XYZ file of C-alpha atoms in Angstrom:
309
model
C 93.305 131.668 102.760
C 91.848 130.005 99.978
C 88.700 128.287 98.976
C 87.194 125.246 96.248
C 84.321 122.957 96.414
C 83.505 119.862 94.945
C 80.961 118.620 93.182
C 80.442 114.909 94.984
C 76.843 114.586 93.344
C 77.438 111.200 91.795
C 79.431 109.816 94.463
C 78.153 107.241 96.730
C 79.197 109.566 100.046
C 79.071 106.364 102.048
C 81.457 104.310 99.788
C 83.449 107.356 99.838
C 83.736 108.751 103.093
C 82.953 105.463 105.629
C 80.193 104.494 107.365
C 79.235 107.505 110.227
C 82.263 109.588 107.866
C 84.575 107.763 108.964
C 86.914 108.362 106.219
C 86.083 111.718 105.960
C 87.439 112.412 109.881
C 90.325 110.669 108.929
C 90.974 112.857 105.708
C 90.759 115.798 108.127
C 93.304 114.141 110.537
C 95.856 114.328 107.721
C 95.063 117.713 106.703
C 94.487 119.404 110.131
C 95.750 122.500 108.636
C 92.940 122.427 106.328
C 88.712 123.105 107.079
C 87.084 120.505 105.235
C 82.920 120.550 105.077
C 80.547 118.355 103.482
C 76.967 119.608 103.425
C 74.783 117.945 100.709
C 76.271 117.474 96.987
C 79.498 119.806 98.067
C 82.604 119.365 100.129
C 84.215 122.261 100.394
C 87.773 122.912 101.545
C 89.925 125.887 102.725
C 93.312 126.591 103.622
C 96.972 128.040 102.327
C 97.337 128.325 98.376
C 100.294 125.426 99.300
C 97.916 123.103 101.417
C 95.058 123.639 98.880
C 97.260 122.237 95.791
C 98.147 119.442 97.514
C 94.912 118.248 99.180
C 93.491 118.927 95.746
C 96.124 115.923 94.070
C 95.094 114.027 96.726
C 91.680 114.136 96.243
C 92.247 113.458 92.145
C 94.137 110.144 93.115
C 91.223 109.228 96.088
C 88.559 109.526 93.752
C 90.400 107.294 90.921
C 90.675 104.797 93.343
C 87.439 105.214 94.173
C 85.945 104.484 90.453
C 87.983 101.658 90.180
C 87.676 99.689 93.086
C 84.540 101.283 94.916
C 86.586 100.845 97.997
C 88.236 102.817 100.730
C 89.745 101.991 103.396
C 92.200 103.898 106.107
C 95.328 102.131 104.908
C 94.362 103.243 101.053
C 93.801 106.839 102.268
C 97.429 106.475 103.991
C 99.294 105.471 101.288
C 98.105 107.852 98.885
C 98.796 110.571 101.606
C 102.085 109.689 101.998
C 102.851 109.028 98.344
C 103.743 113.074 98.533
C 106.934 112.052 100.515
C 108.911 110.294 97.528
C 108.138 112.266 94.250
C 105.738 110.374 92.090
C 107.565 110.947 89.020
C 110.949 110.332 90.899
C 109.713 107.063 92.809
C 109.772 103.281 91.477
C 106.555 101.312 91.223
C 107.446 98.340 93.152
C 104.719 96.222 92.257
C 101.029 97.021 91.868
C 98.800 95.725 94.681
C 96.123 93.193 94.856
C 93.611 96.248 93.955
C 95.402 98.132 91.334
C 97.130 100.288 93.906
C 101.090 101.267 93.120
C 102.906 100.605 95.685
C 106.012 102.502 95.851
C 109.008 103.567 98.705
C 106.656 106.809 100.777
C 109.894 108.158 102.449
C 113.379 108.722 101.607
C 114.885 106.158 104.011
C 112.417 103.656 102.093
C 113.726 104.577 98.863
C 117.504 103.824 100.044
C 116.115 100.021 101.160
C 115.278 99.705 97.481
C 118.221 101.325 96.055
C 120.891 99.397 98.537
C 119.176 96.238 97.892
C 120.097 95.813 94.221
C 123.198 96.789 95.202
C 123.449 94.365 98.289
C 122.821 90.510 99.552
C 121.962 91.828 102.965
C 120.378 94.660 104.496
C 119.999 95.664 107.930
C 116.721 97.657 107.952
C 116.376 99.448 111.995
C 113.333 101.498 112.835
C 110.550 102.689 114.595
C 106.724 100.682 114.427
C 105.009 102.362 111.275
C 107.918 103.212 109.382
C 107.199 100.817 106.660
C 110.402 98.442 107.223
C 108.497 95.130 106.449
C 106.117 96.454 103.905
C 108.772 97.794 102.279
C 110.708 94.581 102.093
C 107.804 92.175 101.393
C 106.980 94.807 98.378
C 110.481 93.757 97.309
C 110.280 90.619 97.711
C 107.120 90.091 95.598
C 108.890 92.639 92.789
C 111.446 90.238 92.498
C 109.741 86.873 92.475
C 107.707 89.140 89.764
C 110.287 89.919 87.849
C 111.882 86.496 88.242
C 115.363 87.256 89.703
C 114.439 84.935 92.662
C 112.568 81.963 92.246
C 110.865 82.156 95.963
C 110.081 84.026 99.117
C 110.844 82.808 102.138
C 109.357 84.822 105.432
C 110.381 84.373 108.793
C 109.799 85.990 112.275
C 110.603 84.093 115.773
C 107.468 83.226 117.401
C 108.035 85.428 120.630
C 105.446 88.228 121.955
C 104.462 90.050 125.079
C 105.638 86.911 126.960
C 102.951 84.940 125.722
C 103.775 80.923 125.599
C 102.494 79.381 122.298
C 101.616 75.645 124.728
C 98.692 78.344 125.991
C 97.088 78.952 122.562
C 94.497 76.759 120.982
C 94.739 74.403 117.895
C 97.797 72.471 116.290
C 100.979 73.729 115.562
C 99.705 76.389 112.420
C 96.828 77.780 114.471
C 99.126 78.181 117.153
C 101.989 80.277 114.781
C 99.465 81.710 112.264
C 99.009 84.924 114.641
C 102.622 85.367 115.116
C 102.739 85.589 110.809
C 99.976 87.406 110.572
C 101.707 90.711 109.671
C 103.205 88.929 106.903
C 99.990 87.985 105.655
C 98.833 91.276 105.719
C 101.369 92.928 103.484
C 101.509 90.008 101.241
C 97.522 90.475 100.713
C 98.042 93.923 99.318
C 100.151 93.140 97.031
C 99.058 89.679 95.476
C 95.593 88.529 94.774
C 94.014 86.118 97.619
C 94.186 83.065 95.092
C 97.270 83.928 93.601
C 98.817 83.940 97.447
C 97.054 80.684 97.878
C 98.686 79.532 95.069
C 102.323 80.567 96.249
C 102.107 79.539 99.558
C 100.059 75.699 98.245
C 103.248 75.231 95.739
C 105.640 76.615 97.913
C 107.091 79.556 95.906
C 106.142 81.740 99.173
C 106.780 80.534 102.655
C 105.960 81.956 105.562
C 107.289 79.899 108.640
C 108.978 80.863 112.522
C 112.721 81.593 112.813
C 113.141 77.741 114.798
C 111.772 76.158 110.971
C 115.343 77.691 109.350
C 117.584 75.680 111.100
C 119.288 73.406 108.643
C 118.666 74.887 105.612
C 120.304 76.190 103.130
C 118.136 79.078 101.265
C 119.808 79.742 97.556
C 117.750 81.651 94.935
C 115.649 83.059 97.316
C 113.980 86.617 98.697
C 114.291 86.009 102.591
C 113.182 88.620 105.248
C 113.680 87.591 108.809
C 110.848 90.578 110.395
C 110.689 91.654 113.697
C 114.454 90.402 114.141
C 114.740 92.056 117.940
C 112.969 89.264 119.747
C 116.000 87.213 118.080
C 118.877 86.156 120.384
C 122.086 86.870 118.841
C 122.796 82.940 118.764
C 119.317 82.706 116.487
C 120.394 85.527 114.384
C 123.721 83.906 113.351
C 121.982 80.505 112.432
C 119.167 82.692 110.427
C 122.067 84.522 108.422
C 124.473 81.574 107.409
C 121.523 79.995 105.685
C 122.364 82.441 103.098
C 122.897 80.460 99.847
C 123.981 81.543 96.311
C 121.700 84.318 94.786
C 119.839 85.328 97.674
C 118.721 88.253 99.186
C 118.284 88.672 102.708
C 116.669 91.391 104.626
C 116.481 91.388 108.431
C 114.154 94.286 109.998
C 113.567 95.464 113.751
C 112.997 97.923 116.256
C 115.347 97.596 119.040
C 112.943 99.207 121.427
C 110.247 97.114 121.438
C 111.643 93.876 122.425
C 109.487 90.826 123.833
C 112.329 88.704 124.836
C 112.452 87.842 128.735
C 114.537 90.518 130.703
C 118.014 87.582 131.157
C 117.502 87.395 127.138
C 119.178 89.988 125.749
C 118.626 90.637 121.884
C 120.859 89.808 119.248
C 119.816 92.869 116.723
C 121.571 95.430 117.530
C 124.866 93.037 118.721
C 124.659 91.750 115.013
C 124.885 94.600 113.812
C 127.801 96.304 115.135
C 129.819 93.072 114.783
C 128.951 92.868 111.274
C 129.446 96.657 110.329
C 132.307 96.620 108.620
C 131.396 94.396 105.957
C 131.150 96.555 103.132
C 128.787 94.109 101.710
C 125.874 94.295 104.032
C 124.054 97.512 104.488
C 122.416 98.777 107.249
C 119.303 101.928 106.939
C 118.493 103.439 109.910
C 114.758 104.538 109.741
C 113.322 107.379 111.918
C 109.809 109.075 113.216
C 109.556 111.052 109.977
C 109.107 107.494 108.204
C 106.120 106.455 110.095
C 103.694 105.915 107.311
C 100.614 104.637 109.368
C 97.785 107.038 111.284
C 99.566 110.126 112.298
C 98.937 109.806 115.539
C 101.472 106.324 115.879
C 104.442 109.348 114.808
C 103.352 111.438 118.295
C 102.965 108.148 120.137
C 106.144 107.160 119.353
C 107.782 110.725 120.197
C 105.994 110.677 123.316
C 107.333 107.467 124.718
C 110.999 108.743 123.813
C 110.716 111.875 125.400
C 109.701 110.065 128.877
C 112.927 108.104 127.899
């Protein structure tokens, strides 16, 4: 058992560690192997020589964020947690986020969806909530419009969920979709500036519209990711993948267990897949528990509701 302290003296402890610590509980929810104090100017931790070194490189990369952006959040904590899983030195920068953060594959499953999609038109990307399927493909998608290989992004999802009928919601047509995108928007936001987005999405370089808006079109020199592709019927998911025009990429993500499609629906995912598997040039990663990259506790949830399986 081993022991440091560090000197926080001219840190703002509530920039740092959240209003009422709230950061700071969460640090010790990632390092429950770890006793982690804070009493005045010192936080001191102890633990294994092992679990010591790597809290400590953690810490380093927390409190450059820190001095930069004088912000931090959960989901910044997170990713610099889970940056341990890919080796820094080994792992690509995909693009750098809105705030200066690299954002790079966290897992090894995550780091095949960017190897097999420079090698591939189409990837199949299956997987638990949490294990970074869409991130990683809207990261991607932005790296390539970036590095101009595509000359627009295109992002899709049907508008089903938890049964809910969209002629219930309030507003016109957007208001009624624009919480069905929403993910989209999320991921997109930490990655690109807000007015650089604004400016995507005003000149249409990104687009972020529901599966029923593809029908028609033909999608060439494009980044396309159809998300949450198991509330798709297997009928939708055909018409989604013959848009596919000449130097595109397409990725299609889901989680067959989570569908919202009524019970005489049946999804198309999984069906797609198996008729398509033995195309050698669409690829399909199959993502597990061990890439859930949110709060730790969505990993046990998930493990939980299997084992009652």
């Amino acid at each position: 058992m081993e022991s440091q302290s560090y000197d926080i003296s001219s840190i703002n402890q509530t920039e740092l560690f959240g209003v009422n610590e709230k950061n700071l509980q969460f640090i010790k929810l990632i390092f429950p192997q770890l006793n982690i104090t804070v009493r005045s100017q010192q936080m001191s931790v102890q633990g294994s020589p092992m679990d010591m070194e790597r809290f400590s490189i953690f810490f380093e990369q927390l409190l450059s964020s820190y001095y930069k952006h004088k912000e931090i959040t959960e989901k910044l904590i997170m990713s610099i947690f889970q940056q341990e899983d890919v080796k820094e030195d080994n792992a690509e920068v995909l693009v750098y986020g809105a705030k200066g953060l690299a954002i790079k594959a966290r897992t090894k499953n995550q780091e095949r969806m960017v190897k097999e999609i420079d090698k591939k038109d189409m990837l199949f990307a299956i997987g638990p909530a949490g294990s970074g399927k869409t991130y990683t493909a809207v990261a991607l998608a932005v790296k390539y419009l970036k590095e101009k290989r595509v000359r627009k992004i295109i992002l899709t999802r049907p508008a089903v969920e938890a049964g809910e009928n969209l002629g219930f919601l309030p507003g016109d047509l957007k208001d009624k979709l624009d919480p069905y995108l929403q993910p989209l928007y999320d991921a997109l936001r930490d990655m690109l500036t807000q007015s650089k987005l604004d400016e995507y999405i005003e000149h249409h370089i990104i687009e972020i519209v529901p599966l029923a808006f593809m029908r028609g079109r033909t999608l060439e020199n494009c980044f396309v990711i159809l998300d949450e592709a198991q509330n798709a019927t297997l009928s939708q998911i055909k018409m989604f993948l013959t848009r596919m025009g000449n130097y595109s990429k397409f990725i299609i993500t889901g989680d067959p267990s989570q569908s919202d499609l009524p019970h005489h629906q049946p999804s198309g995912l999984m069906p797609t897949v198996k008729i398509l598997k033995d195309i050698p040039e669409i690829a399909t990663i199959y993502l597990t528990n061990t890439d859930i990259v949110r709060n730790p506790l969505v990993t046990k949830i998930v493990d939980a509701f299997e084992d009652k399986k």
